[in-house]
CSV table of C-alpha atoms and ligand atoms in Angstrom, one decimal:
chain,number,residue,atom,x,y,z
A,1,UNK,CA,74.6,173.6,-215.0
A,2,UNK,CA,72.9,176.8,-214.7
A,3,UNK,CA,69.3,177.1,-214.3
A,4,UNK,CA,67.1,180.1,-215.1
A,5,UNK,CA,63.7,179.7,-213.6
A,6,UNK,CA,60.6,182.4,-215.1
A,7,UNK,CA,57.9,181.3,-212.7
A,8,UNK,CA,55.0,183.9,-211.3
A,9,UNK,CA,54.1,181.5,-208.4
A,10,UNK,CA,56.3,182.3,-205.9
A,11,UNK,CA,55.1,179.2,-203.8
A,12,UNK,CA,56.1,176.8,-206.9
A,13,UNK,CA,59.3,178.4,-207.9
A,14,UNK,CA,60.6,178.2,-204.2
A,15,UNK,CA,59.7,174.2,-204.5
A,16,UNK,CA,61.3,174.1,-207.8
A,17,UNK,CA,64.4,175.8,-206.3
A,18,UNK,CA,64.5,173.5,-203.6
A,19,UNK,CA,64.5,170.7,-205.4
A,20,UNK,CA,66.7,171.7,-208.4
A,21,UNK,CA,69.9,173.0,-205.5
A,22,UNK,CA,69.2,169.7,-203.9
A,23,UNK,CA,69.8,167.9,-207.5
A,24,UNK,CA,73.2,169.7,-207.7
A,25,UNK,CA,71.8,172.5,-210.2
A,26,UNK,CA,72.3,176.2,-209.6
A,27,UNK,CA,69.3,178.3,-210.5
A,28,UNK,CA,68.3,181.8,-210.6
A,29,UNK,CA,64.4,182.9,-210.2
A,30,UNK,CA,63.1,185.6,-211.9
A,31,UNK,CA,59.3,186.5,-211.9
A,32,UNK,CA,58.6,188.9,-214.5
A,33,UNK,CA,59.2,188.5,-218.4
A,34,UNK,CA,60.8,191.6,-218.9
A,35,UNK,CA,63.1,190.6,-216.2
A,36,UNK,CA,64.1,187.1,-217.7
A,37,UNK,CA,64.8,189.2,-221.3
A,38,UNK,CA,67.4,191.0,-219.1
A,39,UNK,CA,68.6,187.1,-217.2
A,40,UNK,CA,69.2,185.6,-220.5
A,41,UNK,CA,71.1,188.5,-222.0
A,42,UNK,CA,73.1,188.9,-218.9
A,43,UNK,CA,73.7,185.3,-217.5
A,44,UNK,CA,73.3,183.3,-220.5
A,45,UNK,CA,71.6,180.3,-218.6
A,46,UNK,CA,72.2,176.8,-219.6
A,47,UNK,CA,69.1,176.1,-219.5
A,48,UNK,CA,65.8,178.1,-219.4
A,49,UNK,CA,62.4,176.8,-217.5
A,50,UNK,CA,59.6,179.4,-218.6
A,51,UNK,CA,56.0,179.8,-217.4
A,52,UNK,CA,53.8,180.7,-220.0
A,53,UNK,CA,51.8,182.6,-218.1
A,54,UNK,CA,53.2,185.7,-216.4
A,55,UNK,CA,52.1,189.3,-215.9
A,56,UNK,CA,53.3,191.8,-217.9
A,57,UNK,CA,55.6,190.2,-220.9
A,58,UNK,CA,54.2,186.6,-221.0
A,59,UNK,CA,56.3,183.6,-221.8
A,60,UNK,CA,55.7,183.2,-225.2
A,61,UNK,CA,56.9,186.3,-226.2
A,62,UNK,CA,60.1,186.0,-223.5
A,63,UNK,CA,60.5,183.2,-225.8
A,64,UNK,CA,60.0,184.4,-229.0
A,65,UNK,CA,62.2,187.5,-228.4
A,66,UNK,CA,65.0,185.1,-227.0
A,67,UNK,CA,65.1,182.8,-229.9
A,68,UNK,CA,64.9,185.8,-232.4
A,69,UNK,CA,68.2,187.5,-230.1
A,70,UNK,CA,70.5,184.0,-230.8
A,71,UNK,CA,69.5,182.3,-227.4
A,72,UNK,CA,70.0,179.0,-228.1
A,73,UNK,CA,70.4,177.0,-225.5
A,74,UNK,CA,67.5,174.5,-223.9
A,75,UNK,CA,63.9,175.6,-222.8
A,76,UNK,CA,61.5,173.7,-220.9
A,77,UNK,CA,58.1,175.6,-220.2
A,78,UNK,CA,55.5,175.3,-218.0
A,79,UNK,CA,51.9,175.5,-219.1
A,80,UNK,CA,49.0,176.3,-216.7
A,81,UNK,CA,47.0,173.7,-217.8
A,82,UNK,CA,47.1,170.4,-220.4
A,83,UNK,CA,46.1,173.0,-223.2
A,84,UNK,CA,47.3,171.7,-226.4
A,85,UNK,CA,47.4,175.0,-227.8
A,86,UNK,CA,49.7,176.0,-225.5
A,87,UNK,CA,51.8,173.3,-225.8
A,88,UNK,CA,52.1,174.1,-229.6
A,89,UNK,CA,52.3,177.5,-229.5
A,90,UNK,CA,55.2,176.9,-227.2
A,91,UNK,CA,57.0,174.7,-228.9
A,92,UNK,CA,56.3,176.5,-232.6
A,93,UNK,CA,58.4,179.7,-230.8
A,94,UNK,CA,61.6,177.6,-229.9
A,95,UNK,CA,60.6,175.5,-227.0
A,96,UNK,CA,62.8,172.4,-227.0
A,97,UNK,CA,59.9,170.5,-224.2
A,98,UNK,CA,57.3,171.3,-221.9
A,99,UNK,CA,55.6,169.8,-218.9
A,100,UNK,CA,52.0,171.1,-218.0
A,101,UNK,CA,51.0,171.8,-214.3
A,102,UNK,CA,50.5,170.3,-211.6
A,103,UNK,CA,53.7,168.1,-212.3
A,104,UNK,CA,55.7,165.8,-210.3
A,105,UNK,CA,58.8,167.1,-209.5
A,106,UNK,CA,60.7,164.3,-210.3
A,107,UNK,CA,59.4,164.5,-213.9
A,108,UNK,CA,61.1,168.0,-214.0
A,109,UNK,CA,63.9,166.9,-212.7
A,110,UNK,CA,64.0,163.9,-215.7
A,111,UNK,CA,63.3,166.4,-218.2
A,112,UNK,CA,66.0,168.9,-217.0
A,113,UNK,CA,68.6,166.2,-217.0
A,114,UNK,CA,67.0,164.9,-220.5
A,115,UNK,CA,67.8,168.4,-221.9
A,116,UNK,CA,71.0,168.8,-220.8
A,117,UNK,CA,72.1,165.3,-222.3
A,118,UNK,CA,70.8,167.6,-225.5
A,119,UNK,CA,73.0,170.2,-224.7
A,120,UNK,CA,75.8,167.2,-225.3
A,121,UNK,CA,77.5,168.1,-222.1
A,122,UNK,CA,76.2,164.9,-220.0
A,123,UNK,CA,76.0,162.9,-222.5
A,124,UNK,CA,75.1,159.6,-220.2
A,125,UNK,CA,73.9,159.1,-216.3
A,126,UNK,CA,77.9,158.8,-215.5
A,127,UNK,CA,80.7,160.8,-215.9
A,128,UNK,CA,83.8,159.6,-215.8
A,129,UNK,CA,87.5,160.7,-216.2
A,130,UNK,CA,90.6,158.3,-215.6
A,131,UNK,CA,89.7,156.8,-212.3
A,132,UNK,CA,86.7,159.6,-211.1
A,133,UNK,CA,83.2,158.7,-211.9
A,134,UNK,CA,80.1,161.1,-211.3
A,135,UNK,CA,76.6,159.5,-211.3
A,136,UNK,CA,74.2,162.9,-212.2
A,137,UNK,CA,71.3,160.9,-210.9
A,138,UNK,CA,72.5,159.5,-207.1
A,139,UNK,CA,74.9,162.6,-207.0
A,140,UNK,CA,77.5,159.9,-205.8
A,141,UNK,CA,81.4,160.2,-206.6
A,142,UNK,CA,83.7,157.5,-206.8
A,143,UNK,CA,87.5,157.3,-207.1
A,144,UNK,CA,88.7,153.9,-208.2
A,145,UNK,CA,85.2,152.7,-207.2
A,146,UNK,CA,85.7,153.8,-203.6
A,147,UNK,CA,82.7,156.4,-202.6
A,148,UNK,CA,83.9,159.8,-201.8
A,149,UNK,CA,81.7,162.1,-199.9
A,150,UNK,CA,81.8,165.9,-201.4
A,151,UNK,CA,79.7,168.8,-200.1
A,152,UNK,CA,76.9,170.2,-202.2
A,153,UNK,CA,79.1,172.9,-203.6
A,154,UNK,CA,82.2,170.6,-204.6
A,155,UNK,CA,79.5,167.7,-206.3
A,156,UNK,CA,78.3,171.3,-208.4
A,157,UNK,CA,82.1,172.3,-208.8
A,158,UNK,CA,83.5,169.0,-209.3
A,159,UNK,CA,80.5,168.6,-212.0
A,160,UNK,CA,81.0,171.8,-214.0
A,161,UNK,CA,85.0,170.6,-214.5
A,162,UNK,CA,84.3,167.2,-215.5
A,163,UNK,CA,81.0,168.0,-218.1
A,164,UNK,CA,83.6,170.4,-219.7
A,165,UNK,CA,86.5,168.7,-219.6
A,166,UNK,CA,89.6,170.1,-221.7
A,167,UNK,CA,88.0,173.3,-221.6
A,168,UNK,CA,89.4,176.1,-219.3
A,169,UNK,CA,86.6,176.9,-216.5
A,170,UNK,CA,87.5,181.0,-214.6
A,171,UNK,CA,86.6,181.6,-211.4
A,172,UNK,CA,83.7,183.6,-212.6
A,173,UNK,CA,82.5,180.5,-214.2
A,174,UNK,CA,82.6,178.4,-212.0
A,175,UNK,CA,81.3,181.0,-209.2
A,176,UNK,CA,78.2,181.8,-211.6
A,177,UNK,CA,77.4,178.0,-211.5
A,178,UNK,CA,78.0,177.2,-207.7
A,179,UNK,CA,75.8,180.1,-206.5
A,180,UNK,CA,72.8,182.3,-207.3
A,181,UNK,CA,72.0,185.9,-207.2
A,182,UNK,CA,72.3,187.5,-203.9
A,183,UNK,CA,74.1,184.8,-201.9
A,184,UNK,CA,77.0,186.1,-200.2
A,185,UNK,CA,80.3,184.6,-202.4
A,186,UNK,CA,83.9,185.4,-200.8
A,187,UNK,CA,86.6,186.3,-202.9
A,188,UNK,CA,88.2,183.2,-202.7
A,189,UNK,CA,85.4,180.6,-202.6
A,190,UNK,CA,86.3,178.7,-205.5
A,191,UNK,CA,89.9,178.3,-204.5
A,192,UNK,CA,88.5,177.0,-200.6
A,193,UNK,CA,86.6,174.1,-202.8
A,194,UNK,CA,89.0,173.3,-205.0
A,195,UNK,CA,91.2,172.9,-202.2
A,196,UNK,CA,89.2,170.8,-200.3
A,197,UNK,CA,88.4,168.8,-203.4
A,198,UNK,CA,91.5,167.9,-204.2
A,199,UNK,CA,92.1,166.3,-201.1
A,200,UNK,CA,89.6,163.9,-202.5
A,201,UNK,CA,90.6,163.5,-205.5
A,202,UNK,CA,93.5,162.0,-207.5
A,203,UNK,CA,96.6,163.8,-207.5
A,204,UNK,CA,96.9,166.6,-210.5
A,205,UNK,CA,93.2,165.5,-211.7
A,206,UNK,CA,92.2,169.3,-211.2
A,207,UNK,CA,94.7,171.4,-213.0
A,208,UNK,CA,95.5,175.0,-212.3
A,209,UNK,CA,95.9,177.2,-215.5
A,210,UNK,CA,97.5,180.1,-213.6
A,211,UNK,CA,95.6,183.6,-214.0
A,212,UNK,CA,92.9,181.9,-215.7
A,213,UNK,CA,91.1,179.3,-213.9
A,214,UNK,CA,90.8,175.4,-213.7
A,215,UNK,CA,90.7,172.6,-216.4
A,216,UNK,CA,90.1,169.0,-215.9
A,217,UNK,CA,91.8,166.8,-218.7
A,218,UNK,CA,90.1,164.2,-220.6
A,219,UNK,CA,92.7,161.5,-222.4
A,220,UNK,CA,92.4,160.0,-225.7
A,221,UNK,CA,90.0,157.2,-224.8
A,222,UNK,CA,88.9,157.4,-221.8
A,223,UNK,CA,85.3,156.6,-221.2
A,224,UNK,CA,82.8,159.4,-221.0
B,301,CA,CA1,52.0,181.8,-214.0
């Protein structure tokens, strides 16, 4: 799950960051309205957390102008303060929820995972394929109920192949979810973590579609 975060306060956004990597998201920080515009057009986030109030192009009209260009995906803002005209005015220009500052992180965090149940790729707490189940909230894995203990990057991997399951993931994909902007990705980091997840993992659950990418398959029946 992809994360574009539009917050001014570098302080807050670095928290935010924090605690959204630590959750298993990936997340991009922009500062600037102008420069989210760009973000969405570009990186097509999976989800989009907004301050309202920036310099320059202000959150509303990021907004406005996203929603008008086809951006459809989820977007969470941030309000200054409990102003409930704010709150309106964010929500009458597309915003799917907001949370008004100072908030709890864990709230954020509870609202991000409520929005991406809206998305419809996580649709419940677990995820689970065959004999593999992800908890989104403890970040545990279990194969056949036995705990299996995956680095950051393999949870976020692992996750991204499961939530969209059947569906062919490319390397850029996948390497646009595991890391942000500006961290140093090697040409073959995605293969060195599927590799090492697999030794985790139940023989031939993470398919190779050669040239293409990966693809975890869901059967008719089994449990999401
Ligand atoms: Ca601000």
């Amino acid at each position: 799950m992809q994360v574009l975060l539009v917050e001014d306060n570098l302080a807050l956004a670095q928290a935010i960051e924090r605690a959204l990597r630590a959750a298993g998201f990936s997340v991009n920080h922009v500062d600037r309205g102008e420069t989210a515009l760009v973000a969405i057009r570009t990186a097509h986030p999976d989800i989009l957390i907004l301050d309202l109030g920036l310099p320059g192009m202000d959150g509303l009209e990021v907004l406005r102008t996203a929603r008008n260009e086809h951006f459809s995906n989820p977007v969470l803002i941030l309000t200054a303060r409990d102003s409930t005209r704010d709150k309106v005015a964010g929500l009458d220009a597309g915003a799917d929820d907001y949370l008004a500052k100072p908030f709890e992180i864990a709230e954020l965090l509870a609202r991000l995972r409520a929005l991406e149940r809206r998305l419809g790729s996580v649709k419940s707490k677990n995820i689970v394929i065959g004999d593999v189940n992800l908890d989104t909230h403890s970040l545990e894995v279990t194969v056949a109920g036995e705990n299996v203990t995956l680095s950051r990057r393999e949870y976020m991997l692992l996750k991204s192949l499961m939530e969209s399951a059947n569906k062919v993931q490319t390397r850029e994909m996948l390497d646009s979810k595991l890391y942000s902007w500006g961290e140093e990705v090697s040409s073959n980091t995605v293969e060195v973590h599927i590799h090492n997840l697999r030794k985790k993992l139940p023989v031939g659950f993470i398919q190779t579609v050669r040239g293409v990418g990966y693809v975890i398959k869901k059967q008719a029946g089994t449990d999401v």
